């Protein structure tokens, strides 16, 4: 499905440098591995970037090591960074989720500029897009919000956008890929965690 998305939406061009956001979670591990497989065939250069938000310090080192092992296995460079999300959130009057997103985006864009890459690949997939569509619908939205997550927005590309979570988990298992689980994806009190825990199971 990655090949189809890259081709259908013209996400990567020959000669591009692509920076893949690698958290260590299943989606980003799948994306990094799939892009590394395609890099030579499609003629682009790949690197990965891992950012530790400071929200779960007890697991930060293990997740960074997991990302390093994957990149060593794939033969691609890994850029690492870290931030203090609680302090940033308090200083700017933000919730933890928004603060972490801002810090991560700044880290990715800084490394993209330094590495001179025109594209940042993130692991958003089909279910993420469906969540976004429903979230926008609940808040109230126009036609653009009903499109879910676009395959491309500026320099950000989503090569997994046509892939389901089930397909991603199958890919991880078939390729023996290690990944980390973020418990806040389901146990947190943010809107997306509540939707995953309560709304989507009811809809299914």
C-alpha atoms as one frame of an Amber mdcrd trajectory, in Angstrom:
protein
   0.000   0.000   0.000   2.979   2.323   0.520   3.980   1.949  -3.131   0.420
   2.746  -4.213   0.218   5.853  -2.002   3.629   7.153  -3.105   2.673   6.699
  -6.751  -0.958   7.830  -6.563  -0.213  11.032  -4.666   3.301  11.699  -6.081
   4.728  11.825  -2.561   8.403  11.156  -3.387  10.422  12.019  -6.472  13.702
  10.470  -7.665  16.626  12.271  -6.029  14.584  13.390  -2.994  15.859  13.216
   0.530  13.152  11.969   2.897  13.260  12.313   6.679  11.057   9.705   8.363
   9.613  10.528  11.793  10.450   7.452  13.886   8.910   7.305  17.350   9.519
   3.591  17.838   5.800   2.808  17.693   4.439   0.257  15.265   3.254   2.716
  12.617   6.546   4.584  12.377   8.621   1.377  12.468   6.528  -0.054   9.626
   6.891   3.171   7.632  10.653   3.427   8.126  11.206  -0.206   7.142   8.932
   0.021   4.080  10.558   3.235   2.834  14.046   1.806   3.349  13.053  -1.109
   1.127  11.810   1.263  -1.571  14.604   3.848  -1.445  16.925   2.242  -3.963
  14.113   1.223  -6.320  12.553   4.696  -6.367  15.851   6.581  -6.237  15.516
   8.552  -3.005  17.662   8.833   0.135  16.187   8.068   3.556  17.052   9.101
   7.104  15.044   8.849  10.317  14.477  11.253  13.194  13.529  10.275  16.748
  12.291  12.811  19.304  11.807  12.074  22.999   9.037  14.279  24.404   9.921
  13.847  28.063   6.424  12.579  28.876   7.480   9.002  29.666  11.123   9.293
  30.836  11.111   5.718  32.133  10.843   4.346  28.586  12.730   7.026  26.607
  16.110   5.262  26.533  14.621   1.923  25.491  12.638   3.536  22.672  15.676
   5.451  21.425  17.740   2.238  21.463  14.990   0.416  19.553  15.049   3.120
  16.867  18.838   2.983  16.663  18.828  -0.793  16.214  16.299  -0.524  13.414
  18.256   2.174  11.599  21.518   0.252  12.016  19.785  -2.787  10.525  18.497
  -0.735   7.595  21.741   1.171   7.102  20.200   4.643   7.420  21.197   7.591
   9.657  19.163   8.448  12.745  18.894  11.956  14.191  17.859  12.091  17.866
  16.552  14.918  20.017  14.666  15.465  23.247  12.460  18.081  24.872  10.692
  18.869  28.132   7.036  18.824  27.169   5.620  19.514  30.675   7.817  22.623
  31.045   7.012  23.836  27.524   3.288  23.275  28.094   3.335  25.227  31.353
   5.327  28.094  29.833   2.988  28.459  26.853  -0.352  27.569  28.455  -0.821
  24.449  26.309  -2.084  20.940  26.882   0.507  18.155  26.884  -0.615  16.769
  23.514  -0.348  20.109  21.710   2.928  20.985  23.408   4.488  17.651  22.430
   3.290  18.101  18.851   4.829  21.585  18.657   8.195  20.428  20.006   8.266
  17.414  17.709   7.395  19.494  14.660  10.137  22.024  15.451  12.673  19.194
  15.837  11.655  17.562  12.555  11.745  20.810  10.616  15.127  21.776  12.041
  16.617  18.434  10.982  14.908  18.611   7.600  16.513  21.990   6.968  19.948
  20.848   8.146  19.763  17.643   6.089  18.270  19.555   3.132  15.324  17.190
   2.737  12.179  18.387   0.959   9.912  15.812   2.648   9.051  14.622   6.155
   7.276  11.248   6.214   4.939  10.507   9.121   3.144   7.283  10.020  -0.475
   8.442   9.769  -2.651   5.671   8.368  -6.228   5.006   7.282  -7.689   4.787
  10.795  -5.928   8.013  11.817  -7.595   9.728   8.882 -10.984   8.307   9.893
 -10.471   9.542  13.469  -9.601  13.007  12.199 -12.663  13.101   9.960 -14.964
  12.104  12.837 -13.250  14.508  15.241 -13.697  17.367  12.758 -17.329  16.400
  12.202 -18.041  16.457  15.943 -16.440  19.904  16.316 -18.096  21.211  13.167
 -16.269  21.489   9.871 -16.484  22.419   6.230 -15.653  20.319   3.211 -11.901
  20.377   3.826 -12.277  18.853   7.279 -14.315  15.995   5.831 -11.291  14.865
   3.819  -9.552  13.533   6.924  -5.744  13.637   6.846  -4.410  14.599   3.405
  -1.659  12.456   1.841   0.471  15.600   1.650   0.420  18.896   3.513   3.347
  21.130   2.665   6.525  19.127   3.213   4.721  16.478   5.290   3.857  13.263
   3.447   1.870  10.217   4.643   2.888   7.113   2.686   0.777   4.865   4.986
  -2.428   6.836   4.427  -4.002   4.017   2.361  -2.913   1.323   4.838  -5.150
  -0.036   7.594  -3.908  -0.739  11.112  -4.446  -4.445  10.480  -2.190  -4.296
   7.401   0.487  -2.485   9.404   0.417  -5.081  12.193   0.603  -7.875   9.609
   3.629  -6.209   7.989   5.374  -5.861  11.356   4.777  -9.538  12.178   5.839
 -10.818   8.753   9.100  -8.890   8.930   9.848  -9.647  12.582   9.978  -5.971
  13.484  10.284  -4.859  17.097   8.243  -1.836  18.167   7.149  -0.021  21.313
   3.587   0.449  22.533   2.512   3.857  23.846  -0.141   3.160  26.513  -1.437
   6.744  26.320  -2.811   5.982  22.852  -5.662   4.209  24.626  -5.425   5.037
  28.337  -4.970   8.810  28.094  -7.716  11.365  28.628  -7.144  13.284  25.389
  -9.853  13.318  22.733  -8.265  10.761  20.426  -7.656   8.250  23.217 -11.290
   8.579  24.323 -12.462   8.060  20.746 -10.288   4.946  20.333 -11.466   3.549
  23.656 -15.171   4.351  23.461 -16.425   5.744  20.153 -14.804   3.521  17.542
 -15.542   0.224  19.326 -19.216   1.267  19.493 -19.235   2.205  15.795 -17.577
  -1.080  14.853
